[in-house]
Tab-separated table of C-alpha atoms and ligand atoms in Angstrom:
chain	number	residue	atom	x	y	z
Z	22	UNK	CA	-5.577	5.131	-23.693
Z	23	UNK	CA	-5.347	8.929	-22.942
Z	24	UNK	CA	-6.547	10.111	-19.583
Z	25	UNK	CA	-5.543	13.465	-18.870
Z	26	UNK	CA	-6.704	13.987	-15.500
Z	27	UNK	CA	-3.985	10.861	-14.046
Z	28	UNK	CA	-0.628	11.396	-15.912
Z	29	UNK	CA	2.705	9.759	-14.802
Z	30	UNK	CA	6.107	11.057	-16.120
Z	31	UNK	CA	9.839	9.057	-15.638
Z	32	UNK	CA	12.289	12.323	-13.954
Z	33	UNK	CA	15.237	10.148	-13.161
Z	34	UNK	CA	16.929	6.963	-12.998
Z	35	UNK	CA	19.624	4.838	-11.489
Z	36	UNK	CA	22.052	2.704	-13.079
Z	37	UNK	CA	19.831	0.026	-12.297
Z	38	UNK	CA	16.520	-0.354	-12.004
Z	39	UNK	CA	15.476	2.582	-9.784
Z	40	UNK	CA	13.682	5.280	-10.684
Z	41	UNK	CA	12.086	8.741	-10.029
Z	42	UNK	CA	8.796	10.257	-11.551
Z	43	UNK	CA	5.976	12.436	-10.833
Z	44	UNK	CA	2.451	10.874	-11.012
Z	45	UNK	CA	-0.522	13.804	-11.264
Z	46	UNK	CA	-3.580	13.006	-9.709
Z	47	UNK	CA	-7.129	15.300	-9.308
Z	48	UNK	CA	-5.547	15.632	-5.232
Z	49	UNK	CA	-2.107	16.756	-6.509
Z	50	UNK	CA	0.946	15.418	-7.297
Z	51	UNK	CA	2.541	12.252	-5.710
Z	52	UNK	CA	6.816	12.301	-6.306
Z	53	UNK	CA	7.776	8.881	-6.958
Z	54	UNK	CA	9.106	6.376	-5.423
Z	55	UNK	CA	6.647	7.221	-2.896
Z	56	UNK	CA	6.150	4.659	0.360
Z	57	UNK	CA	1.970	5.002	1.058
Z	58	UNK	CA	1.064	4.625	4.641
Z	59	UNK	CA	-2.356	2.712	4.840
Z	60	UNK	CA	-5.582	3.930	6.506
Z	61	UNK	CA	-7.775	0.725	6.724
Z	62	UNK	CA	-10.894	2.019	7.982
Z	63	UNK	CA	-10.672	6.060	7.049
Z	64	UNK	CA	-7.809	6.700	9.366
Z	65	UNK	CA	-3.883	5.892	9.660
Z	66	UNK	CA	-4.515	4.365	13.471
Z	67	UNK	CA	-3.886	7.288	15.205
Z	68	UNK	CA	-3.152	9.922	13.294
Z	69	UNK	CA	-4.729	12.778	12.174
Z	70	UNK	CA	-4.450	13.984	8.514
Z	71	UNK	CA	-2.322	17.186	9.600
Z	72	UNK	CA	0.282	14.597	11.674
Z	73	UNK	CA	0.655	12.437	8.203
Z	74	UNK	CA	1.069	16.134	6.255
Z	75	UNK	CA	3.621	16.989	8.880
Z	76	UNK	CA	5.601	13.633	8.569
Z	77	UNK	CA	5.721	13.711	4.376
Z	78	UNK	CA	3.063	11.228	3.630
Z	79	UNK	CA	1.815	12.032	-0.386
Z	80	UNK	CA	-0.603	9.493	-0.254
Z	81	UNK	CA	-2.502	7.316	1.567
Z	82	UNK	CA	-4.468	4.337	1.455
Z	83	UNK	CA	-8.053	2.760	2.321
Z	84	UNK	CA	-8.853	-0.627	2.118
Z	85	UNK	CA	-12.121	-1.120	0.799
Z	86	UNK	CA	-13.314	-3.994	2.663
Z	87	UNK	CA	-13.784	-2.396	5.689
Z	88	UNK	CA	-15.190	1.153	4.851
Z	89	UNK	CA	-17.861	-0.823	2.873
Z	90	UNK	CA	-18.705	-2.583	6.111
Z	91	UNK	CA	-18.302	0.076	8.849
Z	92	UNK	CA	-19.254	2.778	8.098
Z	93	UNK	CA	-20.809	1.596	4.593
Z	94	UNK	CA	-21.429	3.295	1.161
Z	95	UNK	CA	-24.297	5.184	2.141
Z	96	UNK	CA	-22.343	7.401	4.913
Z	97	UNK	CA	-19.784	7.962	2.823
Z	98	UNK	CA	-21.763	9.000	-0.504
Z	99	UNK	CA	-23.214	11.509	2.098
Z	100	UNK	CA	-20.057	13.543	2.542
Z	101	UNK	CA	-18.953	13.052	-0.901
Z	102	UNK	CA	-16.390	10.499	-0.289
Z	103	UNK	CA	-13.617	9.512	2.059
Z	104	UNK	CA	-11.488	12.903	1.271
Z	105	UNK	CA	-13.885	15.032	3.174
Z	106	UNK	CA	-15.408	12.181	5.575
Z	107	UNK	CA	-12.090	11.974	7.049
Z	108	UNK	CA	-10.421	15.335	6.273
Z	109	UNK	CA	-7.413	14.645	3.674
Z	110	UNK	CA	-7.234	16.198	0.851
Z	111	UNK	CA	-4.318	14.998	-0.859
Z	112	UNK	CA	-4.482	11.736	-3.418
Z	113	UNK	CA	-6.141	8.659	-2.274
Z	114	UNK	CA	-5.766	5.466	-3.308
Z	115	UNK	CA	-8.360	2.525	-2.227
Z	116	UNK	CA	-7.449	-1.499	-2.875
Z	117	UNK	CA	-10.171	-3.294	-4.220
Z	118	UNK	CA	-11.238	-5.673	-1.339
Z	119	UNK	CA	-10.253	-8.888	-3.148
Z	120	UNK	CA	-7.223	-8.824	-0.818
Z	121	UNK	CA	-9.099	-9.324	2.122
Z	122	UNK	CA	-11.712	-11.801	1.136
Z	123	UNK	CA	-8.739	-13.922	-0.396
Z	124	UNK	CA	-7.172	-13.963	2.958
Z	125	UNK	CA	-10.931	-14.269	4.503
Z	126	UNK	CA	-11.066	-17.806	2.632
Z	127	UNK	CA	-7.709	-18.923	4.790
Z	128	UNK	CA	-7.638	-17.482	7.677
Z	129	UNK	CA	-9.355	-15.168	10.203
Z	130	UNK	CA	-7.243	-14.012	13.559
Z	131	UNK	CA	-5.020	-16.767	12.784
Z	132	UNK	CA	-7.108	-19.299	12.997
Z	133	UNK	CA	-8.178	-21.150	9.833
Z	134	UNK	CA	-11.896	-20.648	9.460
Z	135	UNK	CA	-13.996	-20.403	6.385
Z	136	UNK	CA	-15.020	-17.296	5.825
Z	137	UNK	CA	-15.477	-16.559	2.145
Z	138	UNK	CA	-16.088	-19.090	-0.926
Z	139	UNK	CA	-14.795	-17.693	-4.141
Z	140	UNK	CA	-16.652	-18.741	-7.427
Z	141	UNK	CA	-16.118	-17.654	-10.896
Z	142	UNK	CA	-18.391	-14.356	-10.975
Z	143	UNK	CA	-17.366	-13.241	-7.060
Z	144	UNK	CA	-16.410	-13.655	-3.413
Z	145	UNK	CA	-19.096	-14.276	-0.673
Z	146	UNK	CA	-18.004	-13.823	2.771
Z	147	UNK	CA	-18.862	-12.981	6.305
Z	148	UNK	CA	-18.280	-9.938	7.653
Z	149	UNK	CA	-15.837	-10.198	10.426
Z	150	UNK	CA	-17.514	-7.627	12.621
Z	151	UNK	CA	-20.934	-9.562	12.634
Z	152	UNK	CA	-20.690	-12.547	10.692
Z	153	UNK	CA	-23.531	-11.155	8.196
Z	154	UNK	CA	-23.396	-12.795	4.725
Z	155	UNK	CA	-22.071	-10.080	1.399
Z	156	UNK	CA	-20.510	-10.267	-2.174
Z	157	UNK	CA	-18.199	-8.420	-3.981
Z	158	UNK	CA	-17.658	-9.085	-7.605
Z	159	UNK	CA	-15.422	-6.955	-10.277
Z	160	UNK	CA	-18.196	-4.573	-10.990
Z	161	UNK	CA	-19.608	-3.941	-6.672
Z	162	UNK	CA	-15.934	-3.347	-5.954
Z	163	UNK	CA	-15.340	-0.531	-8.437
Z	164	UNK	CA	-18.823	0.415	-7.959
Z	165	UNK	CA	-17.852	0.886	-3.993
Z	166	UNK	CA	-14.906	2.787	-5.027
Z	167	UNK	CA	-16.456	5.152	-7.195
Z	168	UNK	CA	-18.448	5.935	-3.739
Z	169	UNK	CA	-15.545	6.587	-1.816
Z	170	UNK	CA	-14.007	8.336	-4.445
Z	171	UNK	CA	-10.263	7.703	-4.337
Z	172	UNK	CA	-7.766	9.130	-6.905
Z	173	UNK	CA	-6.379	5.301	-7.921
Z	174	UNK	CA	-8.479	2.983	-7.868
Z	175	UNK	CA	-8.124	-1.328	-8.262
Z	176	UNK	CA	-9.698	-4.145	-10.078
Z	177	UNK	CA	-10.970	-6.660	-8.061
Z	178	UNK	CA	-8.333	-9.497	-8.097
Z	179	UNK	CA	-8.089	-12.690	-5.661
Z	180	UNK	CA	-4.765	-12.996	-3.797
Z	181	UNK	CA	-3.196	-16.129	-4.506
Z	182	UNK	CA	-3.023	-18.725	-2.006
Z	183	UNK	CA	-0.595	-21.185	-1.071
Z	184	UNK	CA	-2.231	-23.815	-2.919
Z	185	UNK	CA	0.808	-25.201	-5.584
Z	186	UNK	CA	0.542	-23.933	-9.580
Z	187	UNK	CA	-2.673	-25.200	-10.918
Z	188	UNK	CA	-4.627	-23.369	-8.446
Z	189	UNK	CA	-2.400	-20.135	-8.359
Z	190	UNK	CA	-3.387	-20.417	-12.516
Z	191	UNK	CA	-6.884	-20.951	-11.811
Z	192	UNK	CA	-6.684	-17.864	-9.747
Z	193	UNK	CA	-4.637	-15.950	-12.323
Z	194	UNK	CA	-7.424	-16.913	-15.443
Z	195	UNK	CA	-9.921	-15.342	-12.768
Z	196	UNK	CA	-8.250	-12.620	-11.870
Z	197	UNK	CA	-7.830	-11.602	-15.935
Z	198	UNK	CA	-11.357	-12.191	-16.096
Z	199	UNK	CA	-12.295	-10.043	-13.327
Z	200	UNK	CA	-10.026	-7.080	-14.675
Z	201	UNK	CA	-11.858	-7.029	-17.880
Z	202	UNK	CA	-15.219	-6.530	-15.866
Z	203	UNK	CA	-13.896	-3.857	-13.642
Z	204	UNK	CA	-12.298	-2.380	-16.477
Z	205	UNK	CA	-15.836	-2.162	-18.009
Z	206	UNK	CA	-17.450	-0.873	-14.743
Z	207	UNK	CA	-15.044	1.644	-14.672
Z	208	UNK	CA	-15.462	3.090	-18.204
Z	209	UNK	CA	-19.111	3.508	-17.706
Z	210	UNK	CA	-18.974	5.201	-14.575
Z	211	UNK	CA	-16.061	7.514	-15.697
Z	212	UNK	CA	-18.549	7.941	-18.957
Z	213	UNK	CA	-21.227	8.653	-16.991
Z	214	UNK	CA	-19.570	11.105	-14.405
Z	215	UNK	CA	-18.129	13.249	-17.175
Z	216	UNK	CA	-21.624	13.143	-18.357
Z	217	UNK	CA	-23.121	14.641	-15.772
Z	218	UNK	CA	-20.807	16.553	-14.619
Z	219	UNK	CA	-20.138	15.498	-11.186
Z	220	UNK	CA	-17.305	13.828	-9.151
Z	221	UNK	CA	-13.849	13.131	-9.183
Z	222	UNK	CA	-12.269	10.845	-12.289
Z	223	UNK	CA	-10.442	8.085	-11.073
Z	224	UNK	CA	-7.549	6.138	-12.183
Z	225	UNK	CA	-8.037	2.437	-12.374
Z	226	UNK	CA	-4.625	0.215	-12.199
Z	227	UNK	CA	-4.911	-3.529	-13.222
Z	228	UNK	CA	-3.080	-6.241	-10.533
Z	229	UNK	CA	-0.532	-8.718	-12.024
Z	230	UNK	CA	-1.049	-12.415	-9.813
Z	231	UNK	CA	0.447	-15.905	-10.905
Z	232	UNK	CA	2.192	-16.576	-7.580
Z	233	UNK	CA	5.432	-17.293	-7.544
Z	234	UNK	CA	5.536	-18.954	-10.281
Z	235	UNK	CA	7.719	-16.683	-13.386
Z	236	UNK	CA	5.947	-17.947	-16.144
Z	237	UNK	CA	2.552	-17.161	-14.646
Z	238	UNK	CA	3.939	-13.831	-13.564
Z	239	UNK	CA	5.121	-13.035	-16.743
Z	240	UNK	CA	1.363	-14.213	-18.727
Z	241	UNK	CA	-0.528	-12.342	-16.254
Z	242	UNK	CA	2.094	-9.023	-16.625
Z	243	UNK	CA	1.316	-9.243	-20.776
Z	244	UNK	CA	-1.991	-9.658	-19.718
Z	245	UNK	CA	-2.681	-6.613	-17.437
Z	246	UNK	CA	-0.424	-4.648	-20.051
Z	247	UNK	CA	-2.647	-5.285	-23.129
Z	248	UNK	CA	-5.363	-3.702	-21.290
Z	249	UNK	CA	-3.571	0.196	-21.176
Z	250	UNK	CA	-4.499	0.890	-18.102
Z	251	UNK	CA	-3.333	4.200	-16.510
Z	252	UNK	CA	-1.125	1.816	-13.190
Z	253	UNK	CA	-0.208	-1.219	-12.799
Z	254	UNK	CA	0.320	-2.788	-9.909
Z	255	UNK	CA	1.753	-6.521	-8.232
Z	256	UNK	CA	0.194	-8.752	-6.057
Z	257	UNK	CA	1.869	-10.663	-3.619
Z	258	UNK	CA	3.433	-13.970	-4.194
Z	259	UNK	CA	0.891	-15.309	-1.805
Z	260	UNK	CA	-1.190	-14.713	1.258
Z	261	UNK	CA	0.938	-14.299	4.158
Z	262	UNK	CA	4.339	-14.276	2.420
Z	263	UNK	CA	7.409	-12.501	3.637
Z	264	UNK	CA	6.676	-8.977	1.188
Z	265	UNK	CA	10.554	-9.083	0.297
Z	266	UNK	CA	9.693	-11.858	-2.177
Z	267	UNK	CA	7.248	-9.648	-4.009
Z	268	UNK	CA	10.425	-7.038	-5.127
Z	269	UNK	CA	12.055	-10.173	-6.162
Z	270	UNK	CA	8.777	-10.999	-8.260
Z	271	UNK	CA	9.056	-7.678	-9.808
Z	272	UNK	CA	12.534	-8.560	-11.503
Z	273	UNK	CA	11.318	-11.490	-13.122
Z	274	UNK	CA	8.668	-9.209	-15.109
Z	275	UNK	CA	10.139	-5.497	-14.644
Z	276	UNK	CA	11.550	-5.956	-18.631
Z	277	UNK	CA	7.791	-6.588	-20.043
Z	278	UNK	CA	6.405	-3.529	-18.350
Z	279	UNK	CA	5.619	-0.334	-20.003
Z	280	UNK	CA	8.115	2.345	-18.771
Z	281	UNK	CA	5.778	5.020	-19.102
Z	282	UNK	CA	3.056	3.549	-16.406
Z	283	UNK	CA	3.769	3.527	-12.511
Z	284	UNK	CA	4.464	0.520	-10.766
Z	285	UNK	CA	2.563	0.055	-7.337
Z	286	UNK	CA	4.032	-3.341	-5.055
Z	287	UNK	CA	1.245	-4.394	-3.347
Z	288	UNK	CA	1.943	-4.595	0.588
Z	289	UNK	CA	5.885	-4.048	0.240
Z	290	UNK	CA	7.420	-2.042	3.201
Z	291	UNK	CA	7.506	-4.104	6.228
Z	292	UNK	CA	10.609	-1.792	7.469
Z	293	UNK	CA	13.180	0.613	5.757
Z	294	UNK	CA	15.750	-1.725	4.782
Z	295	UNK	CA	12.173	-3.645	2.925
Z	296	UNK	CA	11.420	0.186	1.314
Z	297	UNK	CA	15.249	0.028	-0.223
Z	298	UNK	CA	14.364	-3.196	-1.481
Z	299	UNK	CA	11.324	-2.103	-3.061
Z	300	UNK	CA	13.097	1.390	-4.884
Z	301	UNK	CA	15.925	-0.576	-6.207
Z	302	UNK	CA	13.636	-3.174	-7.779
Z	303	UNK	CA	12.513	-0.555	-9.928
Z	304	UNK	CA	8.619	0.113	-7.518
Z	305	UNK	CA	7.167	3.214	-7.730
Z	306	UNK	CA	4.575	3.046	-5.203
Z	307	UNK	CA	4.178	0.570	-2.128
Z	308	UNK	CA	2.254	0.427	1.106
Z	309	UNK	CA	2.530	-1.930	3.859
Z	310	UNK	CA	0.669	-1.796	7.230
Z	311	UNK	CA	3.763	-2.574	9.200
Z	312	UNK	CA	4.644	0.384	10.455
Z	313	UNK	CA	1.913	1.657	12.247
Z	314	UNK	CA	1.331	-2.229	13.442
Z	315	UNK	CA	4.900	-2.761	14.627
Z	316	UNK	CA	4.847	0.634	16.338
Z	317	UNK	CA	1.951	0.029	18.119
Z	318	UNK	CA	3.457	-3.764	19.199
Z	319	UNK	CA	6.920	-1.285	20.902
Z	320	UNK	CA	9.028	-2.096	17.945
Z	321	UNK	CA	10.611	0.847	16.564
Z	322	UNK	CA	12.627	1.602	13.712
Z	323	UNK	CA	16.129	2.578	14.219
Z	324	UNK	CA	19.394	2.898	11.873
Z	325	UNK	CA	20.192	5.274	8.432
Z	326	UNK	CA	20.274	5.161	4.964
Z	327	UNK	CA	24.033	4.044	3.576
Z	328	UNK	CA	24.571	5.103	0.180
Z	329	UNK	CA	28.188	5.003	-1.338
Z	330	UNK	CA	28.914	8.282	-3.117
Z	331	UNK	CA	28.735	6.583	-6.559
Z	332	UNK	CA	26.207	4.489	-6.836
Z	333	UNK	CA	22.621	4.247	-5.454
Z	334	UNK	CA	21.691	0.611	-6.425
Z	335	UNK	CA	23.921	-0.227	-3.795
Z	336	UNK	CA	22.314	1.634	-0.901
Z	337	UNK	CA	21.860	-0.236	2.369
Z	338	UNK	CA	19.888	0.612	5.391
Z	339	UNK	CA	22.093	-0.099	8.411
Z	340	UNK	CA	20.627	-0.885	12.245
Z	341	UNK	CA	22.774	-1.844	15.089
Z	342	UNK	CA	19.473	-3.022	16.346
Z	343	UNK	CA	18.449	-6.776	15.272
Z	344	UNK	CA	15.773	-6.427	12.402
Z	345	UNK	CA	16.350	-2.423	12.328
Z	346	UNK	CA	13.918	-1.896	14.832
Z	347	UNK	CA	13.981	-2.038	19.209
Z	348	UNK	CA	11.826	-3.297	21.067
Z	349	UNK	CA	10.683	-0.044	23.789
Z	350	UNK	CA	9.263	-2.395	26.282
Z	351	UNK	CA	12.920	-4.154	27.220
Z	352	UNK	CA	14.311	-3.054	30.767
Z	353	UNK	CA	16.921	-1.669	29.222
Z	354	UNK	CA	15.503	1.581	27.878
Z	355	UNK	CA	13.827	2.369	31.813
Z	356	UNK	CA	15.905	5.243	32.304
Z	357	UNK	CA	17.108	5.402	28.741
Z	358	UNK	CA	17.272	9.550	28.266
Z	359	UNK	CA	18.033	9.550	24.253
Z	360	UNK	CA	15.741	9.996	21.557
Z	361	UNK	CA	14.469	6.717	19.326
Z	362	UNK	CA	17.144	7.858	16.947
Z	363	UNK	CA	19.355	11.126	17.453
Z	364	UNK	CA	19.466	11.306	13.616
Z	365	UNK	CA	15.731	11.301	13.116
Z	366	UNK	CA	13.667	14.387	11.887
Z	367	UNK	CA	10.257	13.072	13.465
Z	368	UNK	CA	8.211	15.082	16.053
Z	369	UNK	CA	8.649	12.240	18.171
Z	370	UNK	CA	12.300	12.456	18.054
Z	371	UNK	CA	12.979	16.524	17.765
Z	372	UNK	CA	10.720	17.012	20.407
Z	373	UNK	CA	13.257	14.758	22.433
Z	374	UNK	CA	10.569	12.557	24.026
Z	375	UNK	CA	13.118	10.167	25.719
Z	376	UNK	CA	13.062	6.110	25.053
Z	377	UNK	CA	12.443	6.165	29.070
Z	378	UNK	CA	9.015	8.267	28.780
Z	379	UNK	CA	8.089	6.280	25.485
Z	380	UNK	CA	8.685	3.103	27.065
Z	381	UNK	CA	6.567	4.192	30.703
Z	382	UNK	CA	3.888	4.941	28.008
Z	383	UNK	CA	3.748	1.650	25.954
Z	384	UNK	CA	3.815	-0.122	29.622
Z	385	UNK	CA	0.853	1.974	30.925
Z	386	UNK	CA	-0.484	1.579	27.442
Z	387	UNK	CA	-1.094	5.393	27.216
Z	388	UNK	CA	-3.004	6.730	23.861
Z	389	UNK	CA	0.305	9.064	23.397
Z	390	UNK	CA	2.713	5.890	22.489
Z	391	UNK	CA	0.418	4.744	19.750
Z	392	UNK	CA	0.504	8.828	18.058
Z	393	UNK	CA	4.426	9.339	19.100
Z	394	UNK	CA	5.412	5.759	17.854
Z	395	UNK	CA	3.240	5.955	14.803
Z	396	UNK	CA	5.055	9.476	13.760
Z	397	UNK	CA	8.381	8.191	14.131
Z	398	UNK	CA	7.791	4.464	11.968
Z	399	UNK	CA	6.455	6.053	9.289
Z	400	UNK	CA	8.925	9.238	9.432
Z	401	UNK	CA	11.289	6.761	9.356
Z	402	UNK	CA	9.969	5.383	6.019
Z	403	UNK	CA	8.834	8.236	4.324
Z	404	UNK	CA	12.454	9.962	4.607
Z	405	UNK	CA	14.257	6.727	3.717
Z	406	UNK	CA	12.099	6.598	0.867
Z	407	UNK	CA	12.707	10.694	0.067
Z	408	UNK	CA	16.309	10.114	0.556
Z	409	UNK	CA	16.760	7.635	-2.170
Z	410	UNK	CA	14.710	10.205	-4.254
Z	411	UNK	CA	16.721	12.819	-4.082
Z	412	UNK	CA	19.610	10.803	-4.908
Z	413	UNK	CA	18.512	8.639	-8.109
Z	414	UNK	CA	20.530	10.542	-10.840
Z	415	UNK	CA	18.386	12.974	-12.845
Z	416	UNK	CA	17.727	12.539	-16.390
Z	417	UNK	CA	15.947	14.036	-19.115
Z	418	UNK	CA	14.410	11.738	-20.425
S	2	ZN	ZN1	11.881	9.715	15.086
């Protein structure tokens, strides 16, 4: 299918299977691979649209799920959608909510409560601000998205659960299902926008499930293909999984994918060594919560990118701290004077705020630390993520 206004074009490649591209969007363009720092409920906690500018974000996400409950559709058709509500005006992607009412079904703060029932048509849940009773099907989600008005959009897809094959294939038939009815949605509002005139097109990418389970992977991958969508994009293996095992996912199906479409790994990026992972797989898009989260909890990232002169596919992110990240609250770091990371470009770091004053601030839990360690998680990303960009081998092709 043409669609002018969302193109995607291959500019490099490894050896391997990593790649480099340029994806144009109606916000600009996004250089790919690109690591996409998520902004739940309108905002990266923390963070103000010029700090994620300043630290290289392209684009960012919001999760559907919660700006439809708080501060609902109605606010946000008022200012035209979540670029101006919340003052970014690069691209914008928005999941599709079926991520969250999956995981609503399982669990809700960790304890196992039932708080959605899934049927064949839709998810009913409770909102887990109030406990109020809604419903999202395939055609309310992209109807929801249209309203907030992100550049990529997502078909409504359930997350597959831990629940052995038949049910992960249950979950898969559904999730095909669904994608043809959000693919419909989608073509009417898109038909009736240009019609009118008004609003921003939107690019629609289609969600590959099956677990992790190959031969489901690779029938819902031919699946989502068929459908010529402008994205594509891979779920997790299942709720709650470590996100390393979706890159692995990726391999089993990167061969049936269309090399001309971007590939977006749903929740992959816990840390940099998981955003190495991710390029070398062959993603060109990810997001993962992680780094604000972890920041927030005193972990920060520390450690470099290791790349051997001749080959890429065998970079390495090296920490000398355990998991490539420390943890500011230890004793240790008291009267610590050095920055997070000498190396590191952040604002956090350049401005030399010392592990000592970040640590006094985490302790006295200080609004500062949750800006200062924000900046330098995702810095760390982002440039990790850059750095592998720059050095994929450039092609014509
Ligand atoms: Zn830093």
């Amino acid at each position: 299918m043409i669609y002018p206004e969302f193109t995607f074009k291959v500019t490099g490649r490894s050896a391997g299977k990593a790649r480099t591209g340029l994806v144009r969007t109606p916000h600009g363009l996004i250089k790919t691979p690109v690591f996409m720092p998520v902004g739940t409920q309108g905002s990266v906690k923390s963070l103000t649209s010029d700090d994620l500018v300043i630290l290289g974000a392209q684009v960012i996400l919001g999760n559907t799920y919660h700006l439809y409950l708080r501060p609902g559709t109605k606010i946000i058709k008022k200012f035209g959608g979540l670029h101006r509500f919340m003052g970014w005006d690069k691209p914008l992607l928005t999941d599709s909510g079926g991520y969250q009412v999956s995981s609503l079904g399982l669990f809700h703060n960790d304890r196992r409560v039932h708080m959605a029932t899934i049927d064949e048509d839709g998810v009913t849940f409770k909102s887990h601000l109030d406990g109020s009773v809604h419903r999202l099907t395939p055609q309310r989600a992209v109807e929801i998205q249209e309203v907030i008005g992100a550049d990529i959009i997502m078909a409504f897809d359930e997350a597959t659960p831990e629940r052995g094959k038949n049910y992960a294939r249950a979950a898969m038939v559904r999730t095909h299902r669904w994608l043809k009815e959000s693919i419909k949605k989608w073509r009417d509002l898109e038909a009736k926008k240009k019609e009118q005139g008004r609003g921003v097109p939107q690019a629609l990418f289609g969600i590959i499930q099956g677990g992790n389970y190959p031969d489901l992977r690779r029938e819902s991958t031919d699946f989502v293909v068929e459908q010529d969508l402008p994205g594509l994009a891979l779920g997790g293996g299942s709720i709650g999984q470590s996100n390393e095992q979706t890159s692995e996912n990726l391999a089993w199906v990167r061969d049936r994918l269309p090399q001309h479409k971007p590939v977006y790994l749903m929740g992959v990026g816990t840390n940099p060594q998981a955003a190495v992972a991710a390029v070398l797989a062959g993603a060109d898009m990810f997001d993962c919560v992680a780094p604000t989260r972890l920041a927030r909890c005193g972990l920060l990232y520390t450690g470099r990118l290791e790349v051997s002169h001749v080959n890429i596919d065998h970079a390495q992110f090296i920490s000398e701290h355990d998991k490539g990240r420390m943890d500011i609250s230890q004793r240790v770091y008291a009267g610590d004077e050095r920055p997070i990371e000498e190396a590191c470009d952040c604002y956090t770091c350049q401005k030399g705020f010392s592990r000592a004053y970040l640590r006094h601030l985490f302790k006295a839990k200080e609004l500062t630390y949750y800006r200062l360690a924000s900046i330098h998680n995702l810095r760390m990303m982002v440039r990790t993520v850059d750095k592998m960009r720059v050095m994929i081998k450039r092609t014509n092709r």
